Every structure is written in C-alpha cells, then in structure tokens.
Coordinates of C-alpha atoms in Angstrom, one line a residue:
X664 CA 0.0 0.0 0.0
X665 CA 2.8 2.5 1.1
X666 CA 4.1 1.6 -3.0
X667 CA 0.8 3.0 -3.9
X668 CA 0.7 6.3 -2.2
X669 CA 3.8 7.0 -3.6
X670 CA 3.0 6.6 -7.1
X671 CA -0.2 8.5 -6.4
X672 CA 2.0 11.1 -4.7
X673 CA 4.6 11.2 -7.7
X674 CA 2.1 11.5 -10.4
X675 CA 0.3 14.3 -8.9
X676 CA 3.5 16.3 -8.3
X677 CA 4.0 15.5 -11.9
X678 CA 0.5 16.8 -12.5
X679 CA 1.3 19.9 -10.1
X680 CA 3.8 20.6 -12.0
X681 CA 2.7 20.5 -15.6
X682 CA -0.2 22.9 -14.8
X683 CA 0.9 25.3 -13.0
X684 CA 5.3 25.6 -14.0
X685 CA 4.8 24.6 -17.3
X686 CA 1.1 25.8 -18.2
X687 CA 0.9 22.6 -19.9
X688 CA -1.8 19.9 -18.6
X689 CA -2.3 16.4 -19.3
X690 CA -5.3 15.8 -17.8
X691 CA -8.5 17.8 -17.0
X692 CA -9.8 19.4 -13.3
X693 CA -11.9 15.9 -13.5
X694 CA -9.4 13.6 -13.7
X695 CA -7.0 15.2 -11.4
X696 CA -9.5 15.9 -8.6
X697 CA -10.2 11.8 -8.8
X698 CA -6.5 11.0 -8.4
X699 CA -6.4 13.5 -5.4
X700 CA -9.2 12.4 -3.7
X701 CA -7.9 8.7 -4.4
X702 CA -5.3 9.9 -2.8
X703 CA -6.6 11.5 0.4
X704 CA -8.9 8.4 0.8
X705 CA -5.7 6.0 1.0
X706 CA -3.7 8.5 3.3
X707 CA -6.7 8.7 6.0
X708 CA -6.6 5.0 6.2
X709 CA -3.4 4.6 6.6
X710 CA -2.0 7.5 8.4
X711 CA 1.5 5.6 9.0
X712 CA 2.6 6.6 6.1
X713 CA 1.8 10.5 6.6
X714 CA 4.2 12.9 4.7
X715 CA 4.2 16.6 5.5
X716 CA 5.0 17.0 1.7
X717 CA 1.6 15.0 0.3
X718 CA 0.3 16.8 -2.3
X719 CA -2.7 16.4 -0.3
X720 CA -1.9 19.0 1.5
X721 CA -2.1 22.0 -0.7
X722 CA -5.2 22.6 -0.1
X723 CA -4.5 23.4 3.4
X724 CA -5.8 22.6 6.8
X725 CA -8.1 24.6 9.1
X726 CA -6.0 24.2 12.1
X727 CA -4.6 27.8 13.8
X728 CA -1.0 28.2 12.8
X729 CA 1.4 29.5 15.2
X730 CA 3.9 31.3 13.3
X731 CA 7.6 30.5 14.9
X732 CA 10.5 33.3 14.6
X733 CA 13.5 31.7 12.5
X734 CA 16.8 33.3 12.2
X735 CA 18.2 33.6 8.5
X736 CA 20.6 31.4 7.6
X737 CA 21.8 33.6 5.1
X738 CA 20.7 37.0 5.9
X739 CA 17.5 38.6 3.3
X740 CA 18.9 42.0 2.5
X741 CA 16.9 44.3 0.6
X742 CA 18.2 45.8 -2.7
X743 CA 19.4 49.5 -3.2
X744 CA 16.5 51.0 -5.2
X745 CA 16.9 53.7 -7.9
X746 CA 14.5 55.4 -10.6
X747 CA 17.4 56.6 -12.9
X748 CA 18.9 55.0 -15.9
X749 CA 22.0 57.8 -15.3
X750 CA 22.4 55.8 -11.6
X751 CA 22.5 52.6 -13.7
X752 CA 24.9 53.4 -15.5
X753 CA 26.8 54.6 -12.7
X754 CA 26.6 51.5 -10.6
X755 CA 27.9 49.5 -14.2
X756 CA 31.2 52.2 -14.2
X757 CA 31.9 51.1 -10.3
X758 CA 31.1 47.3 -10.9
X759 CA 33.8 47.5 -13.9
X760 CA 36.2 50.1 -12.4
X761 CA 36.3 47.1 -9.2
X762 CA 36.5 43.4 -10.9
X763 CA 36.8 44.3 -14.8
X764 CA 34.5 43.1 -17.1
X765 CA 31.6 41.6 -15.8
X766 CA 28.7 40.3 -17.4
X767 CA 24.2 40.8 -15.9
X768 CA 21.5 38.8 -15.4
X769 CA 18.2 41.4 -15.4
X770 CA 14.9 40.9 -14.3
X771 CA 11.6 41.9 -13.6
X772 CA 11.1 43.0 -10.3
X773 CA 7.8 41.4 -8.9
X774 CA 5.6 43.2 -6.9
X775 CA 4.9 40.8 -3.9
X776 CA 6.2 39.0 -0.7
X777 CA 9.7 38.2 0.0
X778 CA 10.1 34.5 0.6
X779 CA 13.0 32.1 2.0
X780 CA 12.6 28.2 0.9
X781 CA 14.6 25.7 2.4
X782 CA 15.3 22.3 0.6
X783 CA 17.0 19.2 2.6
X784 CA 17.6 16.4 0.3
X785 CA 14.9 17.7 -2.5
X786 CA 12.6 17.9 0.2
X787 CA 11.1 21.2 1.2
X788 CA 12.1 21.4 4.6
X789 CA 10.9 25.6 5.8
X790 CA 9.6 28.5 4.3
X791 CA 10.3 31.9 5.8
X792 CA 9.2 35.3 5.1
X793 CA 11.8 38.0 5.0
X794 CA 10.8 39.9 8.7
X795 CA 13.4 42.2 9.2
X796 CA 16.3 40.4 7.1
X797 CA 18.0 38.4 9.9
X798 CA 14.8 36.7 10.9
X799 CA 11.4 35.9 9.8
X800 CA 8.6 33.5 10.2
X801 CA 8.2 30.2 9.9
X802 CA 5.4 29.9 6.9
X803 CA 5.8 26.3 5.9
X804 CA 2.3 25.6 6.1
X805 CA 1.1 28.0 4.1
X806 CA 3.5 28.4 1.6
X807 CA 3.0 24.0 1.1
X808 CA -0.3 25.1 -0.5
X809 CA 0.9 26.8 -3.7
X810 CA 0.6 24.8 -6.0
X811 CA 3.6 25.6 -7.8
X812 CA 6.0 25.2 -5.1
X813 CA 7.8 22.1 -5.4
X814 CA 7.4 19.6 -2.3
X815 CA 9.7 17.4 -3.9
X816 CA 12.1 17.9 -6.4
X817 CA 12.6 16.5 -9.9
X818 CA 15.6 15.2 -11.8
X819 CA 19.1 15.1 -9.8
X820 CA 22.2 17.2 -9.6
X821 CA 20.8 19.7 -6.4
X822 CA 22.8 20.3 -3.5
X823 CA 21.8 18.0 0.1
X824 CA 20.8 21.2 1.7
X825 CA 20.8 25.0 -0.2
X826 CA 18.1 27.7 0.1
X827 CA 16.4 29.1 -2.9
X828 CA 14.3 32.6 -2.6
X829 CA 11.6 34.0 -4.7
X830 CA 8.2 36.1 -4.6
X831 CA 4.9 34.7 -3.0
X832 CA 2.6 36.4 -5.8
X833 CA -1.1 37.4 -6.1
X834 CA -2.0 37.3 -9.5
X835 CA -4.6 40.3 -10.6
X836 CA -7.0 37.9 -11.2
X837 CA -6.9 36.3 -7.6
X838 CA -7.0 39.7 -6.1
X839 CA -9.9 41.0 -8.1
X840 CA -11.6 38.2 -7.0
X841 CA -10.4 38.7 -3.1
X842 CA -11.7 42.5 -3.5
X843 CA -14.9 41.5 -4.6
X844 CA -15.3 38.9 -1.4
X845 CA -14.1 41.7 1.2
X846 CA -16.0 44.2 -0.2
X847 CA -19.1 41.8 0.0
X848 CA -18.8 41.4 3.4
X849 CA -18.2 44.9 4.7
X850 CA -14.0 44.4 4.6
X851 CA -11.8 46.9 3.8
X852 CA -10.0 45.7 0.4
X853 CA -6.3 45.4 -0.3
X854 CA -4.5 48.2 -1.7
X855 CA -2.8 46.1 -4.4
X856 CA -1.9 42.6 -5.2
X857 CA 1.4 43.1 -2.7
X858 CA -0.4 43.7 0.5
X859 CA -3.2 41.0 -0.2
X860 CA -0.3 38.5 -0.7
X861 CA 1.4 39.2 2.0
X862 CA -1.6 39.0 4.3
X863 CA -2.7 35.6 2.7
X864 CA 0.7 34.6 3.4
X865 CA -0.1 34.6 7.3
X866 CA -3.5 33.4 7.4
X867 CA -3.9 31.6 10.8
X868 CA -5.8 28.6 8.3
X869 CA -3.8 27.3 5.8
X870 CA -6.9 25.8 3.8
X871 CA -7.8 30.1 3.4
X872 CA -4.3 30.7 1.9
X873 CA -4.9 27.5 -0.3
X874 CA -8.1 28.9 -1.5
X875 CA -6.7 33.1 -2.1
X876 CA -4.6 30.9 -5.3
X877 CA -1.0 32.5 -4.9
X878 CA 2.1 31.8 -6.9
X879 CA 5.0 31.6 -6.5
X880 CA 8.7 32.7 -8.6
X881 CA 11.9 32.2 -7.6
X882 CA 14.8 33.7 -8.5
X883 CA 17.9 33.4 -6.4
X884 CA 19.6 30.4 -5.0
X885 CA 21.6 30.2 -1.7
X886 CA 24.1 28.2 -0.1
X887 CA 27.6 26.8 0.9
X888 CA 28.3 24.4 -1.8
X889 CA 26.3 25.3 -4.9
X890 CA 27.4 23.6 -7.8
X891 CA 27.5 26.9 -10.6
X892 CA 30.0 29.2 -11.4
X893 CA 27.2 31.8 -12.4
X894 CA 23.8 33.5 -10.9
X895 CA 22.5 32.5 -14.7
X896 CA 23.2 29.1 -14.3
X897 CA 21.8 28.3 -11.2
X898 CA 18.6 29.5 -12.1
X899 CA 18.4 27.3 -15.2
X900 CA 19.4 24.5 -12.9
X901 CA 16.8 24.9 -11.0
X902 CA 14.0 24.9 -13.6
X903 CA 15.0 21.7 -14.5
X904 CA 14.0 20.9 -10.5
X905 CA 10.9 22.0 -10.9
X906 CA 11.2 25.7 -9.8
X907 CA 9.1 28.4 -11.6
X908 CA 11.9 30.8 -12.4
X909 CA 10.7 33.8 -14.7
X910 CA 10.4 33.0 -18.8
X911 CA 11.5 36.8 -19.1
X912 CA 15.2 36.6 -17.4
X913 CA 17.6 37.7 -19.8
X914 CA 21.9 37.9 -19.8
X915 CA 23.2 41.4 -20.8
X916 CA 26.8 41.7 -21.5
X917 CA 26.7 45.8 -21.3
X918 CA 24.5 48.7 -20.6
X919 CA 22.9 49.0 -24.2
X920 CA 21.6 45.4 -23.7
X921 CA 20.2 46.7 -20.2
X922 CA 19.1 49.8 -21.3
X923 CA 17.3 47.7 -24.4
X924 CA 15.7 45.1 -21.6
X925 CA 14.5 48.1 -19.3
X926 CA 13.1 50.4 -21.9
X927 CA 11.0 46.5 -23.5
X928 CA 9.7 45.8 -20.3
X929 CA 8.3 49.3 -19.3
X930 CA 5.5 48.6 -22.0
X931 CA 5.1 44.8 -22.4
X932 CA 5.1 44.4 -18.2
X933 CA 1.4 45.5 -18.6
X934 CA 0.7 42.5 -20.9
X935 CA 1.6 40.5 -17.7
X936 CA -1.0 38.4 -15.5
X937 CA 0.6 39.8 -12.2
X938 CA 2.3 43.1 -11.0
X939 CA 5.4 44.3 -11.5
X940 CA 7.5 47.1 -10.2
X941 CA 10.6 47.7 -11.8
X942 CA 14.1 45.4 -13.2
X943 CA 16.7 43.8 -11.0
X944 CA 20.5 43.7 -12.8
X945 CA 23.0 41.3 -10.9
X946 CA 26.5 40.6 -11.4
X947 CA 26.2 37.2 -13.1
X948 CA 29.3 35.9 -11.7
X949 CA 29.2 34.4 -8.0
X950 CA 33.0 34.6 -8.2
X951 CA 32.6 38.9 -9.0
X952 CA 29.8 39.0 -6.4
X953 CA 32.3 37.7 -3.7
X954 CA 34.7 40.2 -4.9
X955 CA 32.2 43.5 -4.5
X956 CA 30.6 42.3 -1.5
X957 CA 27.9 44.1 1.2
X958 CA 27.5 47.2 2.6
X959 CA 25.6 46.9 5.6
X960 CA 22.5 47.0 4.0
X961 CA 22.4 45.6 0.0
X962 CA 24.7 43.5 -2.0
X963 CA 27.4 45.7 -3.4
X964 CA 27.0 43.4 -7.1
X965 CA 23.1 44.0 -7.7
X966 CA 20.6 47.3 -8.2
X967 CA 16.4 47.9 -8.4
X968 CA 15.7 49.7 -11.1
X969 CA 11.8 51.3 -10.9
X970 CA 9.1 52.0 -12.7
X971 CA 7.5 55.3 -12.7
X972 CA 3.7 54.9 -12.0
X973 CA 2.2 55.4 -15.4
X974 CA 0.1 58.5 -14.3
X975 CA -2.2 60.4 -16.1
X976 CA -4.2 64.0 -15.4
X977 CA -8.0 64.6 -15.8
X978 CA -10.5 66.3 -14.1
X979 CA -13.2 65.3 -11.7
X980 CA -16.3 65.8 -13.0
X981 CA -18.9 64.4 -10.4
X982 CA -18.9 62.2 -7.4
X983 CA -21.4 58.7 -7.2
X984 CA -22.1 57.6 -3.7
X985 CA -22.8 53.9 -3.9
X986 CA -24.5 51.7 -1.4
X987 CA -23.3 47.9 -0.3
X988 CA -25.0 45.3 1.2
X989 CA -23.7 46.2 4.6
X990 CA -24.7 49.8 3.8
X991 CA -21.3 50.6 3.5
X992 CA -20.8 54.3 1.7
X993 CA -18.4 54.0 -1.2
X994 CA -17.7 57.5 -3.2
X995 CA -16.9 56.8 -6.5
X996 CA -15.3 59.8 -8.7
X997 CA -16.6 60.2 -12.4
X998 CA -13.8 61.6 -14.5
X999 CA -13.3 62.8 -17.9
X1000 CA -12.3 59.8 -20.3
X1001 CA -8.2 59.6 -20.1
X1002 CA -6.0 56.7 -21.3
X1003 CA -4.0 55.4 -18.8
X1004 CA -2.1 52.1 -19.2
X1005 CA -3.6 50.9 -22.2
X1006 CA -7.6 51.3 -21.1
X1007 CA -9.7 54.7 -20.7
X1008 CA -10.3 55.3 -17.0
X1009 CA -13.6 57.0 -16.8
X1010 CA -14.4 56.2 -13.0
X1011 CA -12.0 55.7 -9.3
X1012 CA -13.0 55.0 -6.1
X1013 CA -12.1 57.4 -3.4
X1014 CA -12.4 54.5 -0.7
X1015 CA -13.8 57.2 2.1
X1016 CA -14.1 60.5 3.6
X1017 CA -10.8 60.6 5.3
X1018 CA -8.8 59.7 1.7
X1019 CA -10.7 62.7 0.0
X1020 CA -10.1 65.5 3.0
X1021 CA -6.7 64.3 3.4
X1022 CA -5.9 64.6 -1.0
X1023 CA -8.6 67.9 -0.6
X1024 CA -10.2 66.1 -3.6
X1025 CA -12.3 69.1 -4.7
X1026 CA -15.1 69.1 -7.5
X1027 CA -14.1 70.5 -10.8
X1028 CA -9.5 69.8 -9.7
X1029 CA -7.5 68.3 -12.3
X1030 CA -6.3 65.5 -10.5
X1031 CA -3.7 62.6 -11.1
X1032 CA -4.8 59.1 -11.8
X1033 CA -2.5 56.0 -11.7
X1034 CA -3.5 52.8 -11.6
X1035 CA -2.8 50.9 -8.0
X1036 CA -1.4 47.3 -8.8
X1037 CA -1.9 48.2 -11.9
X1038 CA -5.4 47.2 -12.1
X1039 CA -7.7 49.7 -10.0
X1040 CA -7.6 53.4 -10.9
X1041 CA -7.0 55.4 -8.1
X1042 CA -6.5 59.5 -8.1
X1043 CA -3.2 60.2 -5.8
X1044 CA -3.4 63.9 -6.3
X1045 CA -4.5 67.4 -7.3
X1046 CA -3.1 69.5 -9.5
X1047 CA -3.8 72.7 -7.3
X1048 CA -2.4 75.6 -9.5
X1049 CA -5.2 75.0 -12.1
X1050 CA -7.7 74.8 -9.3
X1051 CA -10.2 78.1 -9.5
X1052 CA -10.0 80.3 -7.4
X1053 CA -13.9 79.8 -6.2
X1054 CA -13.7 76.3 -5.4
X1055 CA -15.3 75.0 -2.4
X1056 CA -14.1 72.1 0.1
X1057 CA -15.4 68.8 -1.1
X1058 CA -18.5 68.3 1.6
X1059 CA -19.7 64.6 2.4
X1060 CA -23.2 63.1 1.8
X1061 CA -24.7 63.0 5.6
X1062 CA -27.5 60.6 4.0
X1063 CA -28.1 57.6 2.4
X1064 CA -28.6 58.8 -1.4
X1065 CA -31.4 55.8 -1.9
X1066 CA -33.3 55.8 1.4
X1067 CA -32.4 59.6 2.9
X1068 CA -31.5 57.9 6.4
X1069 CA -28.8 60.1 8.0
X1070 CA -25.5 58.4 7.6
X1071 CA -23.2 56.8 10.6
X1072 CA -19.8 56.4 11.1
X1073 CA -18.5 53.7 13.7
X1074 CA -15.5 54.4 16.0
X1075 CA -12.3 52.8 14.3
X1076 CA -13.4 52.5 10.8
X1077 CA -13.4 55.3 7.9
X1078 CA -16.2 54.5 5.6
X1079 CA -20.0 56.5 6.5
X1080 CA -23.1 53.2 6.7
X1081 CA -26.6 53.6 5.9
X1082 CA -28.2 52.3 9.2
X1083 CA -31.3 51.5 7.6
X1084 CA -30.9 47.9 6.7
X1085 CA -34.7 46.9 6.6
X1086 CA -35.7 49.4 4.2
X1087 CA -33.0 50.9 2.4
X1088 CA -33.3 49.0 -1.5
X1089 CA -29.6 48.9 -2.5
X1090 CA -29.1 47.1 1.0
X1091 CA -32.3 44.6 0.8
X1092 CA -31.3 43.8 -3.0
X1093 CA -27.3 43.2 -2.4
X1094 CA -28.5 40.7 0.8
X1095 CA -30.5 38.7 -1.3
X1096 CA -28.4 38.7 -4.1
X1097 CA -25.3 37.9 -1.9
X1098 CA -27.8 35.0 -0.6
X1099 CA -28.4 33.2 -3.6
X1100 CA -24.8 33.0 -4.9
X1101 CA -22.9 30.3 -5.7
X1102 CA -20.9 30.1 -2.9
X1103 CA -23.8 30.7 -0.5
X1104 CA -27.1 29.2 -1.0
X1105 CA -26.4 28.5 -4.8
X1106 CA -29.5 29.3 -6.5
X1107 CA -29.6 29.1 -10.2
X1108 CA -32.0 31.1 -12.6
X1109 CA -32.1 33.7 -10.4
X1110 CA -29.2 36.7 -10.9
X1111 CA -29.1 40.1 -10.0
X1112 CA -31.3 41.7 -12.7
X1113 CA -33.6 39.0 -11.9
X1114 CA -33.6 39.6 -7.9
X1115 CA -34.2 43.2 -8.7
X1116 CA -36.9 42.2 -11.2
X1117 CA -38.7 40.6 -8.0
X1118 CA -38.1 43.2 -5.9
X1119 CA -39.4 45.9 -7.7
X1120 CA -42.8 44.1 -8.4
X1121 CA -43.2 43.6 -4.6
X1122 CA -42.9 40.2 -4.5
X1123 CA -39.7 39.8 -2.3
X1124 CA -38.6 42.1 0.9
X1125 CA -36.0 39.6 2.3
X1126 CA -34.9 36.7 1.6
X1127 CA -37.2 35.0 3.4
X1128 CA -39.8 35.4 0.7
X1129 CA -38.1 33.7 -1.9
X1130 CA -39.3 30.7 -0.4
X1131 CA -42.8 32.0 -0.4
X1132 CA -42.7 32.5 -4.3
X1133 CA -45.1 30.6 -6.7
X1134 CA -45.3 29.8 -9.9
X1135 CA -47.7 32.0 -11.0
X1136 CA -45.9 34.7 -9.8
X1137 CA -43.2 33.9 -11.9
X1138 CA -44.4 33.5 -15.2
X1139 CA -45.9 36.8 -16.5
X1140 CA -42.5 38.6 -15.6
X1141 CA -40.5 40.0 -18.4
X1142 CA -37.9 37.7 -19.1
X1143 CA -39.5 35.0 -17.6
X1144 CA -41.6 32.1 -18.5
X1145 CA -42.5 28.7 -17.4
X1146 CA -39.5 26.8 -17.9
X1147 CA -37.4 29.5 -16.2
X1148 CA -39.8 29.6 -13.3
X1149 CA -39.9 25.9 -12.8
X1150 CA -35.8 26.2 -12.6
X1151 CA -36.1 29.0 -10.1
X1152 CA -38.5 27.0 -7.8
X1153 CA -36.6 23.4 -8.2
X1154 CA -33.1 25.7 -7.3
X1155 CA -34.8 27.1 -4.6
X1156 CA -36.0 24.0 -3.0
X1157 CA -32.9 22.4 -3.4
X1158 CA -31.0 25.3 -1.7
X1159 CA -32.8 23.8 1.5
X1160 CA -30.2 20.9 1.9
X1161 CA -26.9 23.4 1.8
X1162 CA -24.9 22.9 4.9
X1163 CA -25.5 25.1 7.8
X1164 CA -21.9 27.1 7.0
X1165 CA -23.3 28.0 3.9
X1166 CA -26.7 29.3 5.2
X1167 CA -24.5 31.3 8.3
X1168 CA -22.5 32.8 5.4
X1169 CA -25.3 33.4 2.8
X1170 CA -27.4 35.8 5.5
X1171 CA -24.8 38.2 5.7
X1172 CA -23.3 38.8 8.7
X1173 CA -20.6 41.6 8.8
X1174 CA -17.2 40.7 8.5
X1175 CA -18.5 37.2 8.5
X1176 CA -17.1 35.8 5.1
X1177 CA -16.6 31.7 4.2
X1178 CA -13.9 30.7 7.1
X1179 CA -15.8 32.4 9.4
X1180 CA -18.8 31.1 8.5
X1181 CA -17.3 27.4 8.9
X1182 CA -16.0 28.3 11.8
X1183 CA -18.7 29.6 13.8
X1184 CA -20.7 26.5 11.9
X1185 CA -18.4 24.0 13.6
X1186 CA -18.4 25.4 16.6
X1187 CA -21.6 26.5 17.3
X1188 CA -23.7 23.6 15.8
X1189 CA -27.0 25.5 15.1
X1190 CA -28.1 29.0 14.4
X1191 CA -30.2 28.5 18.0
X1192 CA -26.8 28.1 19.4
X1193 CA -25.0 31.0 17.8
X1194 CA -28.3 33.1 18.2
X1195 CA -27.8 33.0 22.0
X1196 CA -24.3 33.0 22.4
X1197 CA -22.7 34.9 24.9
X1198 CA -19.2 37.2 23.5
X1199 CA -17.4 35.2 25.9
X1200 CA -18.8 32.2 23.7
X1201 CA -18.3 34.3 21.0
X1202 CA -14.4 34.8 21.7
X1203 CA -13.9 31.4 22.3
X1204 CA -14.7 30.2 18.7
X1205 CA -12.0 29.6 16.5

C-alpha cells in the first residue's frame, strides 16, 4: 500500500507541475480531482505513512498556525533601489572600475512577498518570510499550499541542503476576485496585489491561503556548496528541478543590452497576469559577487531599477455615492475619459471620507490618476495651481442617497453606513443577491437583474420570501416564462439541503465571510446556538 501512495503522490506532483510551472496539462480538473481524492482516501486510512509533503496537503488545513521566529541562515537584505537610468549606468562604471569586465543577469522585479525556501535532500524542509532580514517567520504551512511550489524535487544534480528565494505572488486575477469577497462582506479591500499576498501569506488557516490561489517565482539560489560558477546558471538548474523561475530573465553583456531590456519591459510588463514594479541587474558571476561584497545594508553586485507609475491627469467631474450590502458608503469619482495604461479610465474610487479630506479632492481639480497594482484606478493627487480660485471644500453626503436615512460612522473605521438595513433597496437587494450565490445558498436562474426584477414588483422584501414565491408569480415577468420559473422553484428548494456554514454565510453577517462562516458553523452547531451566544462564547470560537 505504502508503493501505492507514492505513485499517487509522484504522479500528482508531476501533474502539479505541468499545470501550473509549465502551463501545460495532461489531464483535466476531473481527472486530477479523482487522483487526489484517491489519494486522500488512501492516506486517512493509513495514516503511517503520513508525509508533511503530500500533495494532499495544498489545499490546506483549518487548524490555527502558530507562526515560529526563524533566524536567517543567510541574511534577506533588501536591494538599493533607484528610478534613474544615469544611476545605472553609474553602478555599471563602479562594478567595472572594481573586478573588470563583468557580465548581468536582469529581471523583472515582482511586486509581492519576500520568501526564503529551504530544501533538505529535494525535500522542502521551511519556508520563511523575509521579517526584518536576519529573521522571519516560519510559513511552511502555508506556503506547502501553492501549488507551484515544489514539495519534492525532480531530476538530480541539487545540492543535500541549499536555500532558494523568490516572490509569494497574487496574481490580478486572484486579487480582483479577493476585492470583490471583502468588499461583500463589509472588509476593507487590499491596496494592491502586494499587500493582499502578503496577508494571505499569514492566514492563521492554511486551507484560506490554499483557497486566495497565490504563486510563486523564484529567482535566487543560496548556499555553501552550490554547484555553478554563475547566478545565470543556477537558475536554469533549477527549472530543471521543478522551480518556476521567470520565462523573461535575460543575460546582458553591457548597458545597451540593459538599457534595451529596461526600456521593452516598461510597456510589455502591462501584458503581464501579475504586478510588476521595476528590473533587478545582478553581477552574473558568483565569483565577482564575492569580490564587490555588502554594505551593511544591499549587496554591493546588484541594483532595483523602478518603474514610474504610469500616471495620467483629468478632471473630476462628479462624485457617485454607492451603497453595499452592509450599507457601507463607497464614493466613487466620475472623471473625464483619459487613457491610462492601455484602457480609458472614466471612474475611481475614493475608498472614504478621510482619503478625499486628506488629498482635498475638490469638484471641478484636475487631479492625477494612476493605476494601483496596476489594475484599479486610483487619483493620488490634485493638481492645485489649475484649481479656480472659487472652489469650495469637497462636503460629504450625511445621508443615504437611496433611502435619505442620515448616515453613521463607527469608531475605528473610515467609511460613512446607511443604518437602515430593513428598508433601504440597495441594502435589501445586495442581501439577497449575496444569498443566492454560488458560494452561498447556490440558487440558479435567479441573478441580479432577476432579484431586482422581484423586488421591484413587490414580491420579495427579504430573503425569506423567496421561499414564499409561486409559480404563478413567476411567469408573466418580463424575461421569464415557465420553464425559467420551474428552474427558479426546483433551485430554490434544493437550496434547503446546503450545509448550515453555507446558510450562516449566505445571511450576511458583517465581517462574516466563508472561514468564518465554517468556523462559527463548527463550533456553534445550530443557528439556535449562535443566536444565543454569549461574547465570551463568541471569543472562544476559532
């Protein structure tokens, strides 16, 4: 049997691999998913044979982590950062001027998480986070979700024990995705792709890491006894191991080739399915990077180039106040149509109050408009000597623009709420469309336009009355008819057998998102339960 879950083990790392280093899959979600839960099923019966490195366990465990302080091995310094090509240029002459020729290694400069991985025999034996460069924590559980992190390596020819360090990644489409959920649930959304990786990075539950779909590239390999002669080398070594290093390294003998790599890059980065922030050159040469050395804070043999924000300048034209589900206030700035980064940016939020009195956002400014991550237009300033002279301080809404309820503002936070729950629309409608999605109660036929559809007719208030609805009032809507009624009514009956984590999630619950939800589920056994729990009870939950 042990023969068994080894092959299973070997062919879904080989699987692992393929999809998500490569990009090239043999087999469909199907077919994997059976070989995994094949897997699992074989490993909970015999639980002698438990591995730490299973592929079963990428998809995490909902256990608390406690995250242990390691000390570096190898110190993580940080790189010395510069926006000029003239400072390039400079740092070439002094590289030259020191150890003579020298040939680079450039590369883009991801925007993400500093991370430390330690292999012991091909085995991935820690994973640390940078912390303040001579120590960090101990992530190993979280980082053995990403799927294409190696748990074992491939091939031969690695050293017994080395250290290999990369980027922990969010790719834009992950963190849309993670915006949209926080947002849902009255959470403040990440800034950019960076912080959100960095924060799924030391989730308590491994199983939420597994499920916020990081990546992961590496690009630097440490250690006492590495078998290369170059920086260039080692890195091609260890794609053959299975590491995801970059496709878009490149070797540059001088600094036309460098110049030619960082002017490319500027545009095409944008093509890119995650963020970047700038190019990293590095003395190819180990034996020239001994030679140039530290100082006490970067190595001596490598330099950041960054990025300017692509920024463009419009003006403000109007200011949308839009209401969640949680009644949250969320000011949202109509601008005139500029290009910026390859799309016209017509609309940015303003996130709150406090962000438009502290950038004295006024109506009618030119303001600056860059794109945070790269993805979500943001305005970072004002251009204030084209602001006229009769312009007024920007005043906030004091209430709700859909129901007219004055407006509240709770200690700690920054965003306004519409306290009206039971009657403001925006509110009622976003609850019940929040209820019936996929991840919540999963009811099919009926979507947004639909749920407002009901709503406006008076047939539903709250969610409760979706169970009340009948077939006859179904059928004379627009839209509708009786084939798309009977598939609203079959959906909604169905929806009666979700588990209870699912229902405690779909009502919506501030700050109550899926874990939570499973949590409290687990714990609490039965909305009667959770319903009359103390906040000591409360507390005690996971």
């Amino acid at each position: 049997m042990r023969e068994k879950i080894e092959q299973l083990r070997r062919q879904i790392n080989e699987h692992n691999y393929r999809y998500y280093v490569l990009n090239d899959p043999l087999i469909g979600d199907y077919e994997f998913d059976a070989l995994l839960r094949e897997l699992q099923e074989l490993e909970a019966a015999h639980p002698e044979f438990d591995d730490p490195n299973s592929p079963t366990r990428r998809v995490g465990s909902d256990s608390t982590n406690e995250f242990a302080t390691v000390e570096h091995r190898y110190p993580m310094l940080s790189l010395s950062n510069t926006y000029s090509l003239d400072e390039i240029r400079e740092f070439d002459a002094r590289v030259r001027k020191e150890v003579g020729e020298a040939e680079y290694v450039c590369e883009l400069k991801f925007d993400g998480t500093a991370i430390s991985l330690t292999y012991e025999n091909g085995r991935l034996l820690r994973a640390v986070t940078r912390g303040d460069g001579t120590r960090g924590d101990d992530v190993t559980a979280n980082v053995r979700t990403i799927r294409s992190v190696p748990l074992q390596l491939r091939g031969a020819g690695y050293p017994a024990y080395f250290e290999i360090r990369g980027e922990i990644l969010m790719p834009f489409r992950s963190f849309e995705r993670l915006n949209r959920e926080r947002e849902d649930i009255g959470e403040t959304p990440f800034a950019n792709p960076r912080n959100a990786a960095a924060g799924s990075l030391k989730q308590q539950s491994s199983a939420e890491t597994a499920r916020r779909e990081l990546d992961c590239t590496l690009y630097s390999l440490v250690g006492d006894d590495l078998p290369f002669g170059t920086h260039y080398d080692s890195l091609m070594a260890a794609r053959e191991w299975g590491f995801k290093i970059s496709d878009q390294i490149a070797l540059c003998r001088d600094m036309n080739e460098i110049d030619e790599y960082i002017r490319r890059w500027d545009k095409a980065r944008k093509e890119l399915p995650f963020a970047t922030d700038g190019v990293v050159i590095k003395v190819d040469s180990f034996a020239l990077q001994h030679r140039l050395g530290y100082t006490a804070k970067a190595p001596r043999w490598a330099v950041a180039y960054k990025f300017k924000a692509e920024q463009a300048l419009t003006r403000l034209l109007s200011v949308d106040f839009q209401v969640g589900r949680t009644g949250a206030i969320t000011p949202v700035a109509n601008l005139e149509p500029v290009l910026l980064a390859g799309t016209v940016v017509k609309r940015a939020s303003l996130h709150n109050a406090e962000q438009i009195a502290l950038l004295d956002i006024r109506l009618g400014d030119h303001v600056y408009v860059e794109k945070g991550g790269e993805i979500i237009p943001k305005i970072t300033g004002v251009d204030l000597s084209s602001r006229p002279m009769q312009s007024e301080p920007f005043r906030f809404i004091t209430h709700c623009p859909c129901c007219g309820t004055e407006l509240v503002k709770y200690e700690g936070e920054a965003r306004h709420y519409c306290p009206n729950q039971s009657h403001c629309p925006p509110q009622i409608v976003g609850r019940m469309v929040h209820f019936i999605s996929r991840r919540a109660m999963n009811i099919d036929g009926l979507g947004d336009e639909t749920v407002q559809l009901l709503y406006d007719a008076g047939l539903i208030s709250d969610v409760a009355d979706l169970y009340r609805l009948r077939r006859e009032d179904l059928v004379d809507l627009p839209r509708l008819g009786d084939k798309s009624a009977d598939n609203i009514l079959r959906s909604i009956d169905a929806s009666r057998d979700v588990p209870f984590q699912r229902v405690l999630f779909a009502i919506g619950i501030r700050f109550v998102g899926e874990t939570t939800a499973k949590n409290l589920a687990l714990h609490f056994r039965s909305m009667d339960a959770l319903m009359n729990a103390t906040p000591e009870e409360l507390a005690a939950a996971d």
